[in-house]
mmCIF file of C-alpha atoms in Angstrom:
data_model
loop_
_atom_site.group_PDB
_atom_site.id
_atom_site.type_symbol
_atom_site.label_atom_id
_atom_site.label_comp_id
_atom_site.label_asym_id
_atom_site.label_seq_id
_atom_site.Cartn_x
_atom_site.Cartn_y
_atom_site.Cartn_z
ATOM 1 C CA MET A 211 17.221 -51.190 -72.464
ATOM 2 C CA ALA A 212 14.850 -49.795 -69.887
ATOM 3 C CA ALA A 213 12.694 -52.943 -69.886
ATOM 4 C CA ILE A 214 15.652 -55.044 -68.757
ATOM 5 C CA LEU A 215 16.885 -52.547 -66.210
ATOM 6 C CA PHE A 216 13.534 -51.917 -64.522
ATOM 7 C CA ASP A 217 11.691 -55.194 -65.305
ATOM 8 C CA ALA A 218 8.905 -53.119 -66.863
ATOM 9 C CA GLY A 219 5.673 -54.672 -68.040
ATOM 10 C CA THR A 220 4.818 -51.542 -69.999
ATOM 11 C CA ILE A 221 7.054 -48.933 -71.637
ATOM 12 C CA VAL A 222 5.266 -45.622 -72.273
ATOM 13 C CA PHE A 223 6.636 -42.849 -74.485
ATOM 14 C CA GLY A 224 5.331 -39.290 -74.594
ATOM 15 C CA GLY A 225 6.141 -35.611 -74.638
ATOM 16 C CA PRO A 226 5.506 -32.540 -76.732
ATOM 17 C CA LEU A 227 7.202 -33.938 -79.870
ATOM 18 C CA TRP A 228 6.082 -37.534 -79.462
ATOM 19 C CA PRO A 229 2.968 -37.333 -81.698
ATOM 20 C CA GLN A 230 5.187 -36.456 -84.682
ATOM 21 C CA MET A 231 7.749 -39.161 -83.853
ATOM 22 C CA ALA A 232 5.516 -41.967 -82.562
ATOM 23 C CA GLU A 233 4.875 -43.906 -85.763
ATOM 24 C CA PRO A 234 8.487 -44.313 -86.962
ATOM 25 C CA PHE A 235 9.892 -44.816 -83.467
ATOM 26 C CA LEU A 236 7.311 -47.418 -82.400
ATOM 27 C CA ALA A 237 7.947 -49.297 -85.651
ATOM 28 C CA VAL A 238 11.554 -49.753 -84.503
ATOM 29 C CA ILE A 239 11.130 -49.990 -80.719
ATOM 30 C CA GLU A 240 8.314 -52.568 -80.550
ATOM 31 C CA PRO A 241 10.167 -55.271 -82.537
ATOM 32 C CA MET A 242 13.383 -54.498 -80.640
ATOM 33 C CA VAL A 243 11.669 -55.078 -77.285
ATOM 34 C CA ALA A 244 9.759 -58.120 -78.564
ATOM 35 C CA SER A 245 12.953 -59.773 -79.849
ATOM 36 C CA SER A 246 14.958 -59.193 -76.681
ATOM 37 C CA PRO A 247 15.707 -62.517 -74.978
ATOM 38 C CA PHE A 248 15.824 -60.790 -71.585
ATOM 39 C CA VAL A 249 12.336 -59.318 -71.847
ATOM 40 C CA LYS A 250 10.685 -62.469 -73.233
ATOM 41 C CA ALA A 251 12.231 -64.702 -70.586
ATOM 42 C CA VAL A 252 10.564 -62.759 -67.778
ATOM 43 C CA HIS A 253 7.209 -61.569 -69.165
ATOM 44 C CA PRO A 254 5.715 -59.846 -72.201
ATOM 45 C CA THR A 255 6.397 -56.107 -72.390
ATOM 46 C CA THR A 256 3.997 -53.650 -74.037
ATOM 47 C CA VAL A 257 5.300 -50.519 -75.796
ATOM 48 C CA THR A 258 2.751 -47.711 -76.144
ATOM 49 C CA SER A 259 2.205 -43.960 -76.360
ATOM 50 C CA THR A 260 0.913 -41.871 -73.497
ATOM 51 C CA ARG A 261 -2.711 -40.759 -73.433
ATOM 52 C CA VAL A 262 -1.941 -37.809 -71.154
ATOM 53 C CA GLY A 263 -0.889 -35.548 -74.039
ATOM 54 C CA GLU A 264 1.969 -33.162 -74.576
ATOM 55 C CA HIS A 265 2.091 -32.044 -70.944
ATOM 56 C CA VAL A 266 2.964 -35.519 -69.660
ATOM 57 C CA ALA A 267 6.093 -34.319 -67.824
ATOM 58 C CA ALA A 268 4.169 -31.620 -65.931
ATOM 59 C CA VAL A 269 1.396 -34.068 -65.021
ATOM 60 C CA GLY A 270 3.972 -36.593 -63.782
ATOM 61 C CA ALA A 271 5.737 -33.956 -61.680
ATOM 62 C CA ALA A 272 2.430 -32.828 -60.181
ATOM 63 C CA CYS A 273 1.570 -36.445 -59.330
ATOM 64 C CA LEU A 274 4.884 -36.846 -57.505
ATOM 65 C CA VAL A 275 4.205 -33.713 -55.436
ATOM 66 C CA LEU A 276 0.654 -34.816 -54.615
ATOM 67 C CA ASP A 277 1.831 -38.319 -53.711
ATOM 68 C CA ARG A 278 4.521 -36.949 -51.401
ATOM 69 C CA THR A 279 2.083 -34.487 -49.809
ATOM 70 C CA LEU A 280 -1.057 -36.610 -49.452
ATOM 71 C CA SER A 281 0.197 -40.189 -49.051
ATOM 72 C CA ALA A 282 1.165 -41.687 -45.741
ATOM 73 C CA GLN A 283 4.928 -41.642 -45.310
ATOM 74 C CA PRO A 284 6.313 -44.804 -43.668
ATOM 75 C CA GLY A 285 8.573 -42.753 -41.398
ATOM 76 C CA SER A 286 5.581 -40.902 -39.965
ATOM 77 C CA LEU A 287 3.870 -44.172 -39.001
ATOM 78 C CA VAL A 288 6.608 -45.292 -36.596
ATOM 79 C CA LEU A 289 5.711 -44.959 -32.924
ATOM 80 C CA ARG A 290 8.470 -43.464 -30.799
#
């Protein structure tokens, strides 16, 4: 499970087909995460749907590009 692998506090699902699949999938996924002994032992984990909409992948990719372009890169801060 992703929550165990990444120690996630929140698991967010989304995508173009997610609105049609959300109700039945969340009904299965939420109890599965809640009953996991690995997740409970560390912290509570929330399972939710994205609020970004069907273009969540494009928005995420754009955020990665903007972060890489506009954020300070640790390598550029080293004095030589």
